[in-house]
CSV table of C-alpha atoms in Angstrom, one decimal:
chain,number,residue,atom,x,y,z
A,19,UNK,CA,-7.6,-10.7,34.1
A,20,UNK,CA,-5.5,-9.0,37.5
A,21,UNK,CA,-3.2,-12.5,38.1
A,22,UNK,CA,-2.8,-11.9,33.6
A,23,UNK,CA,0.3,-12.2,32.9
A,24,UNK,CA,-0.2,-10.3,29.3
A,25,UNK,CA,2.2,-7.4,28.8
A,26,UNK,CA,-0.1,-4.4,29.2
A,27,UNK,CA,-0.2,-2.7,25.8
A,28,UNK,CA,-1.2,-6.9,25.1
A,29,UNK,CA,-3.9,-6.7,27.1
A,30,UNK,CA,-5.1,-3.6,26.0
A,31,UNK,CA,-5.6,-4.2,23.1
A,32,UNK,CA,-7.0,-7.5,23.4
A,33,UNK,CA,-9.8,-6.0,25.6
A,34,UNK,CA,-10.6,-3.0,22.8
A,35,UNK,CA,-10.8,-5.8,20.5
A,36,UNK,CA,-13.3,-7.9,22.9
A,37,UNK,CA,-15.1,-4.5,23.3
A,38,UNK,CA,-15.8,-4.1,19.5
A,39,UNK,CA,-17.1,-7.4,19.1
A,40,UNK,CA,-18.9,-7.3,22.3
A,41,UNK,CA,-21.2,-4.3,20.4
A,42,UNK,CA,-21.0,-5.7,17.1
A,43,UNK,CA,-23.4,-8.7,18.0
A,44,UNK,CA,-25.0,-6.5,20.6
A,45,UNK,CA,-25.8,-4.6,17.9
A,46,UNK,CA,-26.2,-7.8,15.7
A,47,UNK,CA,-28.9,-8.7,18.3
A,48,UNK,CA,-31.4,-6.2,18.6
A,49,UNK,CA,-31.6,-6.3,14.5
A,50,UNK,CA,-32.6,-9.7,14.9
A,51,UNK,CA,-35.6,-9.2,17.1
A,52,UNK,CA,-36.5,-6.4,14.7
A,53,UNK,CA,-36.4,-8.1,11.7
A,54,UNK,CA,-38.9,-11.0,14.4
A,55,UNK,CA,-41.2,-8.3,15.0
A,56,UNK,CA,-41.1,-8.1,11.2
A,57,UNK,CA,-41.7,-10.9,10.5
A,58,UNK,CA,-44.0,-12.3,13.7
A,59,UNK,CA,-46.6,-8.6,12.6
A,60,UNK,CA,-46.6,-10.0,8.3
A,61,UNK,CA,-47.6,-13.3,8.7
A,62,UNK,CA,-50.6,-12.0,10.9
A,63,UNK,CA,-51.5,-9.6,8.0
A,64,UNK,CA,-51.3,-12.4,5.3
A,65,UNK,CA,-52.9,-14.7,7.8
A,66,UNK,CA,-56.0,-12.2,8.7
A,67,UNK,CA,-55.9,-12.5,4.4
A,68,UNK,CA,-56.4,-15.3,4.3
A,69,UNK,CA,-59.5,-15.8,6.7
A,70,UNK,CA,-60.6,-13.5,4.8
A,71,UNK,CA,-60.4,-14.7,1.1
A,72,UNK,CA,-61.5,-18.7,2.6
A,73,UNK,CA,-65.3,-16.9,3.4
A,74,UNK,CA,-65.8,-15.6,-0.4
A,75,UNK,CA,-63.6,-15.4,-3.4
A,76,UNK,CA,-63.4,-18.8,-5.8
A,77,UNK,CA,-60.0,-18.2,-5.9
A,78,UNK,CA,-58.7,-18.0,-2.2
A,79,UNK,CA,-56.4,-21.6,-3.0
A,80,UNK,CA,-54.8,-19.2,-6.1
A,81,UNK,CA,-54.1,-16.1,-3.8
A,82,UNK,CA,-53.8,-18.8,-0.9
A,83,UNK,CA,-50.4,-19.7,-2.7
A,84,UNK,CA,-49.4,-16.3,-3.9
A,85,UNK,CA,-49.3,-15.2,-0.3
A,86,UNK,CA,-47.3,-17.7,1.1
A,87,UNK,CA,-44.7,-18.0,-1.8
A,88,UNK,CA,-44.6,-14.2,-1.3
A,89,UNK,CA,-43.9,-15.1,2.6
A,90,UNK,CA,-41.9,-17.1,2.1
A,91,UNK,CA,-39.5,-15.0,-0.5
A,92,UNK,CA,-39.3,-12.2,2.4
A,93,UNK,CA,-38.4,-15.0,5.5
A,94,UNK,CA,-35.7,-16.2,2.8
A,95,UNK,CA,-34.6,-12.1,2.4
A,96,UNK,CA,-34.1,-11.2,6.1
A,97,UNK,CA,-32.7,-14.9,6.8
A,98,UNK,CA,-29.8,-14.1,4.2
A,99,UNK,CA,-29.3,-10.8,5.7
A,100,UNK,CA,-29.2,-11.8,8.8
A,101,UNK,CA,-26.9,-14.7,8.0
A,102,UNK,CA,-25.1,-12.2,5.7
A,103,UNK,CA,-24.2,-10.4,8.6
A,104,UNK,CA,-23.4,-13.0,10.8
A,105,UNK,CA,-21.1,-14.4,8.8
A,106,UNK,CA,-19.1,-10.9,8.6
A,107,UNK,CA,-19.5,-10.2,12.5
A,108,UNK,CA,-17.6,-13.9,12.5
A,109,UNK,CA,-15.2,-13.6,9.8
A,110,UNK,CA,-14.2,-10.4,11.8
A,111,UNK,CA,-13.9,-12.1,15.0
A,112,UNK,CA,-11.9,-15.0,13.3
A,113,UNK,CA,-9.0,-12.6,11.6
A,114,UNK,CA,-8.7,-10.9,14.8
A,115,UNK,CA,-8.2,-13.7,16.9
A,116,UNK,CA,-6.7,-16.1,14.3
A,117,UNK,CA,-4.7,-13.9,12.6
A,118,UNK,CA,-1.7,-12.1,15.1
A,119,UNK,CA,1.2,-13.3,14.2
A,120,UNK,CA,0.7,-12.0,10.1
A,121,UNK,CA,1.9,-9.1,11.2
A,122,UNK,CA,4.3,-6.9,13.5
A,123,UNK,CA,5.6,-3.9,13.4
A,124,UNK,CA,8.5,-4.0,13.5
A,125,UNK,CA,10.2,-0.2,13.8
A,126,UNK,CA,8.7,3.0,13.5
A,127,UNK,CA,11.7,5.5,11.5
A,128,UNK,CA,11.6,9.1,13.0
A,129,UNK,CA,13.0,12.0,12.6
A,130,UNK,CA,12.3,13.8,9.3
A,131,UNK,CA,10.6,17.5,9.8
A,132,UNK,CA,8.0,16.7,7.0
A,133,UNK,CA,5.9,14.5,4.9
A,134,UNK,CA,8.3,11.5,3.5
A,135,UNK,CA,7.2,11.3,-0.2
A,136,UNK,CA,9.1,7.8,-0.9
A,137,UNK,CA,11.6,4.6,0.0
A,138,UNK,CA,13.6,2.2,-0.2
A,139,UNK,CA,16.0,-0.3,0.5
A,140,UNK,CA,19.7,-0.7,-0.5
A,141,UNK,CA,20.9,-3.4,-2.0
A,142,UNK,CA,23.9,-4.3,-1.3
A,143,UNK,CA,25.5,-4.6,1.7
A,144,UNK,CA,25.1,-3.4,5.0
A,145,UNK,CA,21.1,-3.6,4.3
A,146,UNK,CA,19.6,-0.3,4.9
A,147,UNK,CA,16.2,1.7,4.5
A,148,UNK,CA,16.5,5.3,2.9
A,149,UNK,CA,13.9,7.6,2.7
A,150,UNK,CA,13.4,11.0,0.9
A,151,UNK,CA,11.4,13.5,2.1
A,152,UNK,CA,9.4,17.1,1.4
A,153,UNK,CA,11.6,18.5,3.9
A,154,UNK,CA,14.4,18.4,1.2
A,155,UNK,CA,17.4,15.7,2.7
A,156,UNK,CA,17.2,11.5,2.6
A,157,UNK,CA,18.0,9.9,5.3
A,158,UNK,CA,19.5,6.1,6.3
A,159,UNK,CA,18.2,4.1,8.7
A,160,UNK,CA,19.1,0.8,10.3
A,161,UNK,CA,16.6,-1.4,10.1
A,162,UNK,CA,16.6,-2.8,12.9
A,163,UNK,CA,17.8,-0.2,15.4
A,164,UNK,CA,15.7,3.0,13.7
A,165,UNK,CA,18.1,4.4,14.3
A,166,UNK,CA,19.4,7.7,12.0
A,167,UNK,CA,22.3,7.3,9.8
A,168,UNK,CA,23.2,9.3,7.0
A,169,UNK,CA,21.4,12.3,6.2
A,170,UNK,CA,21.8,13.4,2.4
A,171,UNK,CA,21.5,17.9,2.3
A,172,UNK,CA,22.4,18.0,-1.5
A,173,UNK,CA,19.1,19.0,-3.0
A,174,UNK,CA,17.2,22.4,-3.0
A,175,UNK,CA,13.8,21.8,-3.2
A,176,UNK,CA,11.9,18.7,-2.4
A,177,UNK,CA,13.0,15.2,-2.3
A,178,UNK,CA,10.3,12.8,-4.4
A,179,UNK,CA,12.2,9.2,-4.7
A,180,UNK,CA,15.8,7.2,-3.5
A,181,UNK,CA,16.6,4.1,-5.4
A,182,UNK,CA,20.0,2.2,-4.6
A,183,UNK,CA,23.1,1.1,-6.8
A,184,UNK,CA,22.0,-2.3,-7.7
A,185,UNK,CA,26.1,-3.6,-6.9
A,186,UNK,CA,27.2,0.0,-5.6
A,187,UNK,CA,26.6,2.2,-2.1
A,188,UNK,CA,25.2,4.8,-4.1
A,189,UNK,CA,22.1,6.1,-3.9
A,190,UNK,CA,19.8,8.0,-7.6
A,191,UNK,CA,17.1,11.1,-5.8
A,192,UNK,CA,14.6,13.3,-7.2
A,193,UNK,CA,14.0,16.7,-6.1
A,194,UNK,CA,11.9,19.4,-7.4
A,195,UNK,CA,14.8,21.7,-7.5
A,196,UNK,CA,14.5,20.4,-11.2
A,197,UNK,CA,17.4,17.6,-10.8
A,198,UNK,CA,18.5,14.4,-9.5
A,199,UNK,CA,21.6,13.2,-7.9
A,200,UNK,CA,23.7,10.3,-8.0
A,201,UNK,CA,25.8,10.6,-4.3
A,202,UNK,CA,27.9,8.2,-3.1
A,203,UNK,CA,27.3,7.0,1.6
A,204,UNK,CA,29.5,5.3,4.1
A,205,UNK,CA,27.2,3.7,6.6
A,206,UNK,CA,28.6,0.9,10.1
A,207,UNK,CA,25.1,-0.4,11.3
A,208,UNK,CA,24.8,0.1,15.4
A,209,UNK,CA,24.8,-3.2,17.5
A,210,UNK,CA,21.4,-4.5,17.3
A,211,UNK,CA,19.0,-4.4,20.4
A,212,UNK,CA,16.1,-6.5,21.2
A,213,UNK,CA,12.8,-7.4,19.1
A,214,UNK,CA,9.7,-5.1,20.5
A,215,UNK,CA,7.3,-6.8,22.3
A,216,UNK,CA,4.8,-5.0,19.4
A,217,UNK,CA,2.4,-7.3,17.2
A,218,UNK,CA,-1.5,-6.7,15.9
A,219,UNK,CA,-3.3,-8.4,13.6
A,220,UNK,CA,-3.2,-7.8,10.0
A,221,UNK,CA,-7.0,-7.0,9.9
A,222,UNK,CA,-9.3,-5.9,7.5
A,223,UNK,CA,-13.1,-5.2,9.6
A,224,UNK,CA,-10.9,-3.5,12.6
A,225,UNK,CA,-11.9,0.0,13.3
A,226,UNK,CA,-10.3,1.7,15.7
A,227,UNK,CA,-10.0,4.4,16.9
A,228,UNK,CA,-7.7,6.8,15.4
A,229,UNK,CA,-3.5,9.0,17.2
A,230,UNK,CA,-4.8,12.1,17.8
A,231,UNK,CA,-2.8,15.1,14.6
A,232,UNK,CA,0.1,16.2,15.8
A,233,UNK,CA,3.8,16.4,15.8
A,234,UNK,CA,5.8,13.4,15.5
A,235,UNK,CA,8.1,12.9,18.8
A,236,UNK,CA,11.4,14.1,18.3
A,237,UNK,CA,13.0,17.1,16.1
A,238,UNK,CA,14.4,15.1,13.1
A,239,UNK,CA,18.5,13.6,13.4
A,240,UNK,CA,20.2,14.7,15.5
A,241,UNK,CA,25.0,14.6,15.1
A,242,UNK,CA,24.3,11.7,12.1
A,243,UNK,CA,27.1,12.9,9.6
A,244,UNK,CA,25.7,15.0,6.3
A,245,UNK,CA,27.0,14.3,2.6
A,246,UNK,CA,25.9,18.0,1.2
A,247,UNK,CA,27.7,17.7,-2.5
A,248,UNK,CA,27.1,15.1,-5.7
A,249,UNK,CA,29.1,13.0,-7.2
A,250,UNK,CA,26.9,13.7,-10.4
A,251,UNK,CA,23.7,15.7,-11.0
A,252,UNK,CA,21.0,15.4,-13.6
A,253,UNK,CA,20.1,18.6,-14.7
A,254,UNK,CA,18.7,18.4,-18.7
A,255,UNK,CA,14.3,18.8,-16.9
A,256,UNK,CA,12.3,21.7,-16.9
A,257,UNK,CA,10.0,21.6,-14.4
A,258,UNK,CA,10.0,19.1,-10.9
A,259,UNK,CA,11.8,15.5,-11.1
A,260,UNK,CA,8.5,13.1,-8.9
A,261,UNK,CA,11.0,10.2,-10.0
A,262,UNK,CA,13.8,8.5,-11.3
A,263,UNK,CA,15.5,4.9,-11.0
A,264,UNK,CA,18.3,2.7,-12.4
A,265,UNK,CA,18.5,0.7,-15.5
A,266,UNK,CA,19.2,-3.3,-15.2
A,267,UNK,CA,23.6,-3.3,-14.7
A,268,UNK,CA,23.3,0.4,-13.3
A,269,UNK,CA,25.1,2.3,-15.9
A,270,UNK,CA,22.0,4.3,-16.7
A,271,UNK,CA,18.9,6.3,-14.9
A,272,UNK,CA,16.1,7.5,-15.2
A,273,UNK,CA,14.4,10.2,-14.6
A,274,UNK,CA,10.3,11.6,-15.2
A,275,UNK,CA,9.2,14.9,-14.3
A,276,UNK,CA,6.4,16.7,-14.5
A,277,UNK,CA,7.2,18.5,-17.6
A,278,UNK,CA,6.6,15.8,-19.5
A,279,UNK,CA,9.8,14.2,-20.4
A,280,UNK,CA,11.3,11.3,-18.9
A,281,UNK,CA,15.1,11.6,-19.2
A,282,UNK,CA,17.1,8.6,-20.0
A,283,UNK,CA,21.0,9.8,-18.6
A,284,UNK,CA,24.5,7.6,-18.7
A,285,UNK,CA,26.4,7.5,-15.5
A,286,UNK,CA,29.9,8.0,-15.7
A,287,UNK,CA,29.7,11.6,-17.2
A,288,UNK,CA,25.8,12.7,-17.1
A,289,UNK,CA,25.3,13.1,-20.5
A,290,UNK,CA,21.5,13.0,-21.8
A,291,UNK,CA,21.1,10.0,-24.0
A,292,UNK,CA,17.2,9.9,-24.6
A,293,UNK,CA,14.0,11.9,-24.0
A,294,UNK,CA,10.3,10.5,-23.4
A,295,UNK,CA,7.8,11.9,-24.8
A,296,UNK,CA,4.9,10.9,-25.5
A,297,UNK,CA,2.2,12.1,-22.3
A,298,UNK,CA,0.4,14.7,-22.4
A,299,UNK,CA,0.4,15.6,-18.8
A,300,UNK,CA,2.5,15.4,-16.3
A,301,UNK,CA,4.4,12.4,-14.8
A,302,UNK,CA,4.0,10.5,-11.5
A,303,UNK,CA,6.9,7.8,-11.5
A,304,UNK,CA,8.8,5.0,-13.0
A,305,UNK,CA,9.8,2.2,-13.1
A,306,UNK,CA,12.1,-0.2,-14.3
A,307,UNK,CA,12.4,-3.9,-15.4
A,308,UNK,CA,14.4,-5.7,-12.9
A,309,UNK,CA,16.8,-7.9,-15.0
A,310,UNK,CA,16.0,-6.1,-18.6
A,311,UNK,CA,16.4,-3.1,-20.8
A,312,UNK,CA,12.2,-1.9,-20.0
A,313,UNK,CA,11.1,1.2,-18.3
A,314,UNK,CA,7.2,2.3,-17.4
A,315,UNK,CA,6.6,5.4,-17.0
A,316,UNK,CA,2.8,6.7,-15.4
A,317,UNK,CA,1.2,10.6,-15.3
A,318,UNK,CA,-2.1,12.2,-15.6
A,319,UNK,CA,-2.7,11.7,-18.9
A,320,UNK,CA,-4.1,8.5,-16.8
A,321,UNK,CA,-2.1,6.2,-19.5
A,322,UNK,CA,1.3,4.5,-18.4
A,323,UNK,CA,3.6,4.3,-21.5
A,324,UNK,CA,6.1,1.5,-22.0
A,325,UNK,CA,9.7,2.0,-23.1
A,326,UNK,CA,11.6,-1.3,-24.8
A,327,UNK,CA,15.5,0.3,-25.2
A,328,UNK,CA,17.2,-3.9,-25.5
A,329,UNK,CA,17.7,-3.0,-29.0
A,330,UNK,CA,19.8,0.3,-28.6
A,331,UNK,CA,18.9,1.7,-32.9
A,332,UNK,CA,14.8,1.2,-31.8
A,333,UNK,CA,13.2,2.3,-28.9
A,334,UNK,CA,9.5,1.3,-28.9
A,335,UNK,CA,6.8,2.7,-27.1
A,336,UNK,CA,3.4,0.8,-25.5
A,337,UNK,CA,0.6,2.8,-24.5
A,338,UNK,CA,-1.3,0.9,-22.1
A,339,UNK,CA,-5.2,2.6,-21.2
A,340,UNK,CA,-6.9,1.0,-18.4
A,341,UNK,CA,-6.9,4.2,-16.0
A,342,UNK,CA,-9.8,6.6,-15.8
A,343,UNK,CA,-7.8,9.4,-13.7
A,344,UNK,CA,-4.1,9.9,-12.8
A,345,UNK,CA,-1.2,6.9,-13.1
A,346,UNK,CA,-0.1,7.6,-9.5
A,347,UNK,CA,2.8,4.3,-10.4
A,348,UNK,CA,3.6,1.3,-12.3
A,349,UNK,CA,6.0,-1.3,-11.3
A,350,UNK,CA,7.5,-4.3,-12.7
A,351,UNK,CA,7.2,-8.1,-11.4
A,352,UNK,CA,9.6,-10.3,-11.6
A,353,UNK,CA,8.5,-12.5,-15.1
A,354,UNK,CA,5.7,-10.3,-17.8
A,355,UNK,CA,3.8,-8.6,-16.0
A,356,UNK,CA,3.1,-4.9,-14.5
A,357,UNK,CA,1.1,-3.8,-12.2
A,358,UNK,CA,-0.3,0.0,-12.3
A,359,UNK,CA,-2.3,1.7,-9.6
A,360,UNK,CA,-4.4,4.6,-10.4
A,361,UNK,CA,-6.7,7.8,-8.2
A,362,UNK,CA,-9.4,6.3,-9.9
A,363,UNK,CA,-9.5,3.6,-6.9
A,364,UNK,CA,-8.2,0.8,-9.0
A,365,UNK,CA,-4.8,-0.9,-9.2
A,366,UNK,CA,-4.1,-3.6,-12.9
A,367,UNK,CA,-2.6,-6.7,-13.5
A,368,UNK,CA,-1.2,-6.2,-17.1
A,369,UNK,CA,0.5,-8.6,-19.2
A,370,UNK,CA,2.9,-6.8,-21.2
A,371,UNK,CA,2.5,-10.1,-23.6
A,372,UNK,CA,-0.6,-9.0,-24.4
A,373,UNK,CA,-1.9,-5.3,-23.2
A,374,UNK,CA,-5.7,-4.7,-24.9
A,375,UNK,CA,-6.8,-5.2,-21.1
A,376,UNK,CA,-5.2,-6.2,-17.7
A,377,UNK,CA,-5.8,-9.7,-16.4
A,378,UNK,CA,-6.4,-8.6,-12.8
A,379,UNK,CA,-8.4,-5.7,-12.0
A,380,UNK,CA,-8.3,-4.5,-7.9
A,381,UNK,CA,-11.5,-1.8,-6.1
A,382,UNK,CA,-10.6,-0.4,-4.0
A,383,UNK,CA,-12.0,2.7,-1.5
A,384,UNK,CA,-9.5,5.1,-1.4
A,385,UNK,CA,-7.1,6.6,-4.0
A,386,UNK,CA,-3.9,4.7,-4.5
A,387,UNK,CA,-0.3,5.6,-3.5
A,388,UNK,CA,2.8,4.1,-4.7
A,389,UNK,CA,2.2,0.6,-4.5
A,390,UNK,CA,5.5,-2.3,-4.3
A,391,UNK,CA,5.3,-5.5,-6.4
A,392,UNK,CA,7.5,-8.0,-3.8
A,393,UNK,CA,9.6,-10.6,-5.6
A,394,UNK,CA,9.3,-13.6,-4.2
A,395,UNK,CA,5.7,-14.3,-3.8
A,396,UNK,CA,4.6,-11.2,-5.7
A,397,UNK,CA,2.6,-10.0,-3.0
A,398,UNK,CA,1.4,-6.3,-3.9
A,399,UNK,CA,1.4,-4.1,-1.4
A,400,UNK,CA,-0.9,-0.6,-2.0
A,401,UNK,CA,-0.1,2.6,0.0
A,402,UNK,CA,-3.7,5.2,0.0
A,403,UNK,CA,-4.8,8.0,1.1
A,404,UNK,CA,-7.3,7.4,3.6
A,405,UNK,CA,-3.6,5.7,6.2
A,406,UNK,CA,-4.6,2.2,5.4
A,407,UNK,CA,-2.4,-0.7,2.9
A,408,UNK,CA,-3.7,-4.0,1.8
A,409,UNK,CA,-1.7,-6.4,0.6
A,410,UNK,CA,-3.7,-8.5,-2.7
A,411,UNK,CA,-2.3,-11.5,-4.7
A,412,UNK,CA,-1.5,-11.3,-8.6
A,413,UNK,CA,-4.9,-12.9,-8.8
A,414,UNK,CA,-6.7,-10.0,-7.0
A,415,UNK,CA,-7.6,-11.7,-4.1
A,416,UNK,CA,-7.6,-9.8,-0.6
A,417,UNK,CA,-4.8,-11.1,1.7
A,418,UNK,CA,-4.4,-9.3,4.7
A,419,UNK,CA,-5.1,-4.8,6.5
A,420,UNK,CA,-2.0,-3.7,7.9
A,421,UNK,CA,-2.6,-2.9,11.2
A,422,UNK,CA,-4.4,0.6,11.6
A,423,UNK,CA,-4.8,2.1,15.8
A,424,UNK,CA,-4.5,4.3,18.3
A,425,UNK,CA,-0.6,2.3,19.1
A,426,UNK,CA,0.0,1.8,15.5
A,427,UNK,CA,0.2,2.2,11.9
A,428,UNK,CA,0.0,5.7,9.9
A,429,UNK,CA,-1.8,9.0,10.6
A,430,UNK,CA,-2.3,11.0,7.5
A,431,UNK,CA,-1.6,9.4,3.9
A,432,UNK,CA,0.3,6.9,2.5
A,433,UNK,CA,2.8,7.5,0.2
A,434,UNK,CA,4.8,4.8,-0.4
A,435,UNK,CA,5.7,1.0,-0.1
A,436,UNK,CA,8.8,-0.7,-0.6
A,437,UNK,CA,9.6,-4.7,0.3
A,438,UNK,CA,13.2,-6.4,1.0
A,439,UNK,CA,13.0,-10.1,1.0
A,440,UNK,CA,16.8,-10.2,1.7
A,441,UNK,CA,16.6,-11.8,4.8
A,442,UNK,CA,14.2,-15.6,6.6
A,443,UNK,CA,11.7,-13.7,7.4
A,444,UNK,CA,9.7,-11.1,4.9
A,445,UNK,CA,9.0,-6.8,5.7
A,446,UNK,CA,7.8,-4.3,4.4
A,447,UNK,CA,8.3,-0.6,4.8
A,448,UNK,CA,6.1,2.0,4.6
A,449,UNK,CA,5.8,5.6,4.1
A,450,UNK,CA,3.3,8.8,5.0
A,451,UNK,CA,2.6,12.9,5.2
A,452,UNK,CA,2.7,12.0,9.5
A,453,UNK,CA,6.1,11.9,8.6
A,454,UNK,CA,7.1,8.9,9.9
A,455,UNK,CA,7.7,5.6,8.4
A,456,UNK,CA,6.9,1.8,9.0
A,457,UNK,CA,8.8,-1.8,9.5
A,458,UNK,CA,6.2,-4.3,9.3
A,459,UNK,CA,7.5,-8.2,9.8
A,460,UNK,CA,4.4,-10.5,7.4
A,461,UNK,CA,4.7,-13.6,7.9
A,462,UNK,CA,3.9,-15.0,3.7
A,463,UNK,CA,3.4,-18.7,4.8
A,464,UNK,CA,0.9,-17.9,7.5
A,465,UNK,CA,-0.1,-15.1,4.7
A,466,UNK,CA,-0.9,-17.9,2.4
A,467,UNK,CA,-2.4,-20.4,4.6
A,468,UNK,CA,-5.1,-18.2,6.0
A,469,UNK,CA,-6.5,-17.3,2.1
């Protein structure tokens, strides 16, 4: 290894992974020896019992058959256990060595002074990343360089969500100060830098050590343009505004609040058009359909609701009751599906044409926060309380887990995910309570081929 041409970080990563494999095989070898001793001991006991039975019991044939059958069952059970353990090790080895090109860390976006609740990617040029933080600010970032381009400082409370106008350079932010703000931005992208030489596998069985808890590098954005005044302030709620989104066309917005209501506003006049009531507890999220005048709102009351504004005179509502704990988010896909995530550790895929029961259920080992679904490939990205991010397809098949080791990934709860499929490559962005956002390059064709 002294003459290796591999970068030091990659060499260390390989050594760490092969060390894990060696430890797993060592444990498996010890377990196998113990199982073999148990089998030998049981065989000796059964053989001894058989000899006694042959000398003094006319039913020896039946008993011998029964004993033989018991031995066979035990052996089969032990073989099954051994095979399952071996398969797990082998599959882990395959994922570790064969999936290196699936996920590549693109960039880390460090500058917020508190946890990041939400993030979003602009739908117009120039394409930038927006983050919403508990530090009362929203920041816009260059995706390629990781440089902070602009800061919005108009809120007096935590900024809980950020969404961009479909055609104009405007942002919509929701805040703990009981308002939602619409504000304009102008940014200029810096010259791109060479991509970092950092890559890692999407490995479902990797269990690397975590980085030490501590302060994030950097003390915030320096000398960046700051916007302090909103173009419009929406202030009809009586509680924290937890989320907001643009309706198709960008002429109206919907907000969701802890006052148990969602509000629909006209953008041009800031006028309150409708108050959507019905939830029994605080709202947690709202989302609009990309091509139709449909809205979903999720709540701590374990339900999410579908609101239909396609007919101005009828605002029908459907209630989805499939979760047993807080519904943390519900989002539309391109088509007739809604995907909901919950603190009950499940994600459910629903058909809007038949809402009686979900068409797929994903069960996880940790609470699920604000999910997102890629528009082109319909891949669901799940951010978890346990710092992991997992990828699933719409049928509930697990595709991958984003790397989390002492060199990359989030150190605390992951709050939100967002996709960007505008370019040739597919990027996934994640943010967490460790004050940073992370951009990942996802090799979709390789990911689907692995499946």
